[in-house]
XYZ file of N, CA and C in Angstrom:
396
model
N 244.697 -43.149 192.005
C 243.144 -42.783 191.799
C 242.215 -44.081 192.916
N 241.312 -43.416 193.382
C 240.944 -44.457 194.490
C 240.150 -44.980 194.175
N 239.786 -46.321 193.899
C 238.268 -48.008 193.148
C 237.556 -47.090 193.006
N 236.518 -46.199 194.525
C 235.435 -45.544 194.524
C 234.405 -45.278 193.773
N 233.415 -45.200 193.116
C 232.398 -44.208 192.110
C 232.224 -42.867 192.617
N 233.418 -42.972 191.692
C 233.272 -40.961 191.633
C 230.887 -40.332 190.771
N 230.598 -39.692 191.812
C 228.942 -39.626 191.411
C 229.512 -37.693 190.828
N 229.581 -37.771 189.237
C 229.808 -36.672 188.713
C 228.684 -35.528 189.305
N 227.735 -35.381 189.955
C 226.709 -34.351 189.987
C 227.176 -33.975 190.992
N 227.803 -34.778 192.393
C 228.753 -34.000 193.395
C 229.818 -34.029 193.213
N 230.951 -32.944 191.708
C 231.875 -32.457 191.547
C 231.472 -31.371 190.763
N 232.830 -30.774 189.974
C 232.837 -29.893 189.469
C 232.900 -30.572 187.945
N 232.350 -30.141 186.390
C 232.814 -30.608 185.642
C 234.643 -30.389 184.683
N 234.930 -29.868 185.279
C 236.945 -29.323 185.587
C 237.694 -30.341 186.636
N 236.622 -31.414 187.825
C 237.381 -31.686 188.096
C 236.796 -33.366 187.510
N 236.248 -33.225 186.993
C 235.657 -34.951 185.893
C 236.469 -34.898 185.060
N 236.690 -33.702 184.461
C 237.755 -33.767 183.408
C 238.931 -34.390 182.766
N 239.559 -33.584 185.062
C 240.831 -33.842 184.997
C 241.159 -35.160 185.224
N 240.169 -35.987 186.125
C 239.986 -36.936 186.576
C 240.467 -38.356 184.977
N 239.422 -37.914 183.615
C 239.256 -39.149 182.876
C 240.268 -38.831 181.787
N 241.231 -37.666 181.908
C 241.827 -37.055 181.277
C 243.882 -38.172 182.178
N 243.571 -37.691 182.638
C 244.942 -38.251 183.920
C 244.713 -39.966 183.294
N 242.920 -40.547 183.893
C 243.334 -41.708 182.855
C 244.025 -42.343 181.584
N 243.880 -41.337 180.988
C 243.605 -41.648 179.646
C 245.538 -41.378 179.604
N 246.041 -40.117 179.812
C 247.016 -40.008 179.903
C 248.264 -41.758 181.109
N 247.412 -42.250 181.526
C 248.445 -43.057 182.413
C 247.870 -44.963 181.683
N 246.733 -44.552 181.204
C 245.769 -46.083 180.335
C 245.708 -46.706 180.722
N 244.759 -45.429 181.952
C 243.859 -46.787 182.397
C 242.297 -47.120 182.841
N 241.920 -48.053 182.720
C 240.396 -48.506 182.049
C 240.249 -47.630 183.441
N 239.091 -47.364 182.640
C 237.731 -46.364 183.218
C 236.839 -47.553 183.228
N 236.122 -47.312 184.586
C 234.077 -47.429 184.071
C 233.213 -47.377 184.934
N 232.434 -46.680 183.351
C 231.489 -45.317 183.722
C 229.757 -45.789 183.628
N 228.866 -44.840 184.252
C 227.704 -45.296 184.485
C 227.073 -44.024 183.910
N 226.580 -44.574 182.662
C 226.566 -43.525 181.002
C 225.318 -43.422 181.737
N 224.907 -42.540 180.719
C 222.906 -42.444 179.835
C 222.984 -41.860 178.624
N 222.361 -43.066 177.506
C 222.259 -42.696 176.205
C 221.737 -41.703 175.514
N 221.445 -41.710 174.848
C 220.394 -40.465 173.976
C 218.940 -41.327 174.317
N 218.547 -42.296 174.388
C 217.164 -42.728 174.934
C 216.751 -42.610 176.703
N 217.748 -42.114 176.395
C 217.226 -42.738 178.661
C 217.563 -43.465 179.642
N 218.678 -44.857 178.985
C 218.269 -45.665 179.668
C 220.565 -45.623 180.054
N 220.302 -45.239 181.129
C 221.659 -46.096 182.035
C 221.925 -47.221 181.449
N 223.633 -47.266 181.646
C 224.530 -48.946 181.371
C 225.732 -48.314 181.398
N 226.361 -50.012 182.323
C 228.141 -48.517 183.114
C 228.796 -50.009 181.834
N 229.707 -49.767 181.424
C 231.036 -49.793 180.587
C 232.474 -49.874 181.559
N 233.292 -50.291 180.622
C 234.521 -50.191 180.248
C 234.430 -49.431 180.350
N 235.504 -48.121 179.837
C 236.586 -47.978 177.991
C 237.737 -47.872 178.738
N 238.134 -47.921 177.567
C 239.997 -47.453 177.624
C 240.001 -45.957 176.725
N 240.008 -45.138 177.663
C 239.742 -43.941 176.978
C 240.864 -42.852 176.234
N 240.931 -41.845 174.652
C 241.556 -42.091 173.738
C 241.690 -41.284 172.806
N 240.777 -40.398 173.670
C 241.082 -39.178 173.345
C 240.239 -38.484 173.569
N 239.926 -36.811 174.108
C 239.364 -35.804 174.480
C 239.246 -34.469 173.821
N 237.646 -34.107 173.151
C 237.586 -32.858 172.047
C 236.841 -32.528 172.677
N 237.129 -31.010 171.953
C 235.791 -30.679 172.494
C 234.673 -29.948 171.242
N 233.432 -29.837 170.965
C 232.753 -29.243 170.100
C 232.975 -27.658 169.460
N 232.193 -28.116 168.848
C 231.967 -25.956 168.230
C 231.494 -25.362 169.254
N 230.744 -25.741 169.295
C 229.777 -25.624 171.017
C 230.594 -25.558 172.342
N 230.934 -25.881 172.204
C 232.230 -26.651 173.723
C 231.650 -27.685 174.364
N 230.943 -28.208 174.103
C 230.558 -30.214 174.306
C 232.697 -30.145 174.618
N 232.426 -31.315 175.243
C 233.983 -32.280 175.793
C 233.010 -33.794 175.640
N 233.984 -34.140 174.654
C 232.972 -35.637 174.391
C 234.572 -36.545 174.086
N 234.179 -37.476 175.062
C 235.034 -38.709 175.448
C 235.226 -39.640 174.247
N 236.358 -40.207 173.002
C 236.639 -40.685 172.884
C 237.679 -42.209 173.132
N 236.175 -43.154 173.702
C 236.895 -44.562 173.841
C 236.711 -45.884 173.655
N 237.687 -46.752 173.577
C 237.362 -47.895 173.047
C 236.606 -48.148 174.009
N 235.384 -49.645 174.327
C 234.652 -50.342 174.544
C 234.744 -51.480 174.709
N 234.973 -52.028 175.816
C 235.336 -53.609 176.058
C 234.037 -54.369 177.158
N 233.507 -53.884 175.977
C 231.755 -55.295 175.887
C 231.395 -55.111 174.423
N 231.934 -53.531 173.754
C 231.246 -53.848 172.621
C 232.792 -54.325 172.187
N 234.449 -53.602 171.831
C 235.414 -53.917 171.468
C 235.722 -52.717 170.388
N 234.914 -52.092 169.906
C 234.442 -51.128 169.249
C 235.227 -49.521 170.092
N 235.026 -48.872 169.186
C 235.400 -47.196 169.705
C 234.358 -46.545 169.807
N 234.272 -46.881 171.114
C 232.986 -44.745 171.204
C 232.675 -43.600 171.891
N 231.849 -42.956 171.477
C 231.435 -41.768 171.258
C 230.956 -41.565 173.441
N 231.267 -40.980 174.190
C 230.728 -39.947 174.879
C 230.962 -38.849 175.225
N 229.647 -37.987 175.543
C 229.259 -36.817 176.435
C 229.525 -36.975 177.473
N 230.199 -36.080 178.131
C 230.834 -34.792 179.033
C 229.262 -35.393 180.103
N 228.330 -34.884 179.525
C 227.197 -35.588 180.125
C 226.590 -36.167 180.479
N 226.968 -37.202 179.273
C 225.872 -38.737 179.185
C 226.806 -39.388 180.678
N 228.143 -38.964 180.712
C 228.444 -39.781 182.124
C 227.979 -38.739 183.859
N 227.545 -39.882 184.401
C 226.997 -40.363 185.995
C 227.701 -40.283 186.498
N 228.909 -41.523 186.512
C 230.277 -42.086 187.873
C 231.071 -42.753 186.779
N 232.399 -42.333 187.493
C 233.239 -42.784 186.841
C 234.435 -43.635 187.613
N 234.898 -44.932 187.739
C 236.232 -44.888 188.418
C 237.049 -45.101 187.672
N 238.974 -44.963 188.294
C 239.498 -45.407 186.617
C 240.435 -46.580 187.966
N 240.168 -48.094 187.340
C 241.406 -48.464 187.763
C 242.732 -48.818 187.300
N 243.301 -49.785 187.752
C 244.920 -50.150 188.244
C 245.312 -50.761 186.366
N 244.656 -51.505 186.052
C 244.313 -52.345 184.553
C 244.935 -51.377 183.713
N 245.308 -51.414 183.189
C 245.896 -50.993 181.717
C 245.229 -50.764 181.164
N 245.546 -50.395 179.830
C 244.607 -50.968 178.264
C 244.917 -52.401 177.605
N 243.950 -52.740 177.476
C 243.798 -54.467 176.499
C 243.947 -54.034 175.527
N 243.117 -53.601 174.748
C 242.319 -53.451 173.331
C 243.371 -53.104 172.641
N 243.162 -52.937 171.420
C 243.873 -52.745 170.067
C 243.391 -51.709 169.383
N 243.583 -50.542 169.047
C 242.819 -49.941 168.450
C 242.332 -50.923 167.240
N 241.189 -50.319 166.667
C 241.120 -50.650 165.218
C 242.289 -49.941 163.966
N 242.007 -49.887 162.688
C 242.792 -49.388 161.883
C 242.240 -47.975 162.053
N 241.344 -48.199 161.159
C 239.734 -47.553 161.279
C 239.410 -46.433 162.547
N 239.493 -46.779 163.263
C 239.748 -45.520 164.482
C 240.627 -45.024 164.604
N 242.175 -44.914 164.603
C 242.727 -45.153 164.427
C 243.633 -43.429 164.273
N 242.679 -42.715 163.508
C 243.102 -40.892 163.217
C 241.575 -40.604 164.562
N 241.154 -40.970 165.514
C 240.243 -40.942 166.663
C 241.568 -40.813 167.323
N 243.052 -40.604 168.056
C 242.837 -41.234 168.415
C 244.295 -40.264 167.901
N 245.118 -38.826 170.270
C 245.757 -38.198 169.578
C 247.419 -38.296 169.902
N 248.125 -38.407 168.472
C 249.645 -39.653 169.081
C 250.078 -39.014 170.293
N 251.094 -39.508 170.449
C 251.380 -39.052 171.963
C 252.336 -37.409 172.194
N 252.827 -36.851 170.287
C 253.436 -35.775 170.011
C 252.273 -34.827 170.287
N 251.932 -35.290 170.918
C 250.170 -34.153 171.137
C 249.758 -33.774 172.480
N 250.445 -34.517 173.166
C 249.781 -34.802 174.664
C 250.674 -33.860 175.574
N 250.326 -32.353 177.211
C 249.982 -31.377 177.354
C 249.875 -31.860 179.160
N 251.603 -31.702 179.615
C 251.961 -31.100 180.901
C 251.764 -30.587 181.524
N 252.059 -29.031 180.944
C 251.384 -27.544 181.953
C 249.869 -27.486 181.112
N 249.041 -25.967 181.906
C 247.612 -25.563 181.249
C 247.906 -25.274 179.981
N 249.313 -24.372 180.174
C 249.270 -23.854 178.947
C 249.032 -24.318 177.636
N 250.739 -25.590 177.489
C 250.807 -26.754 176.354
C 249.301 -26.986 175.906
N 247.896 -26.811 176.920
C 246.302 -27.400 176.646
C 246.555 -26.865 175.849
N 246.225 -25.404 175.641
C 245.962 -24.357 175.629
C 246.170 -24.178 174.269
N 248.198 -24.096 174.173
C 248.379 -23.350 172.409
C 247.828 -25.576 171.818
N 247.970 -26.248 172.547
C 247.281 -27.215 171.610
C 246.148 -26.932 171.082
N 245.132 -26.309 171.955
C 243.602 -25.915 171.699
C 243.844 -25.482 170.583
N 244.165 -24.165 170.965
C 244.211 -23.188 169.592
C 244.567 -23.363 168.508
N 246.125 -25.068 168.223
C 247.046 -25.366 167.020
C 245.434 -25.774 166.272
N 244.725 -26.773 167.246
C 244.094 -27.391 166.711
C 242.634 -26.534 165.218
N 242.486 -25.842 166.716
C 241.183 -24.522 165.473
C 241.542 -24.271 165.142
N 242.544 -23.029 165.404
C 243.408 -21.927 163.989
C 244.537 -22.799 163.850
N 244.161 -23.353 162.524
C 246.161 -24.159 162.321
C 247.010 -23.035 161.725
N 247.792 -22.908 161.058
C 248.537 -21.982 160.756
C 247.794 -22.208 158.902
N 248.735 -21.816 157.981
C 247.771 -21.679 156.815
C 249.220 -21.888 155.716
N 248.841 -22.744 155.015
C 249.845 -24.478 154.752
C 250.480 -22.989 154.033
N 251.602 -22.959 153.442
C 251.731 -21.984 152.326
C 251.938 -22.892 150.656
N 251.509 -21.924 149.787
C 251.495 -22.929 148.569
C 253.274 -21.982 147.992
N 253.216 -23.410 147.575
C 254.784 -22.456 146.762
C 254.361 -22.675 144.760
N 255.121 -21.277 145.057
C 255.172 -21.302 142.845
C 256.033 -22.777 142.472
N 254.491 -21.853 140.829
C 255.148 -23.385 140.398
C 256.450 -22.905 139.732
């Protein structure tokens, strides 16, 4: 992946998402330019730990922010540009944010595995109650 900023308006959301997931899987720091809910633009270097979908189909990126040293949430629509770096993650995830991080057992290597994981998360198997 090159170190030049990629402008999200110049590519599909699928391409942006694929690059961000690759950065997460490779544990590569990513610098993003994003616009917050007040319309203010900011540049942050983040370490992506999870990518989730909302019930309305929105995409959320959960990441440790190197500026704040805390887990932060970004929507894909907020990210206006990004670049993936060669440098690896350096921040420890705080224990209160550990539930926001997917365990390695949840990695998907194929499209079908990703679809299966999403369906499993959204429609979990009901737990059987054992008779006493």
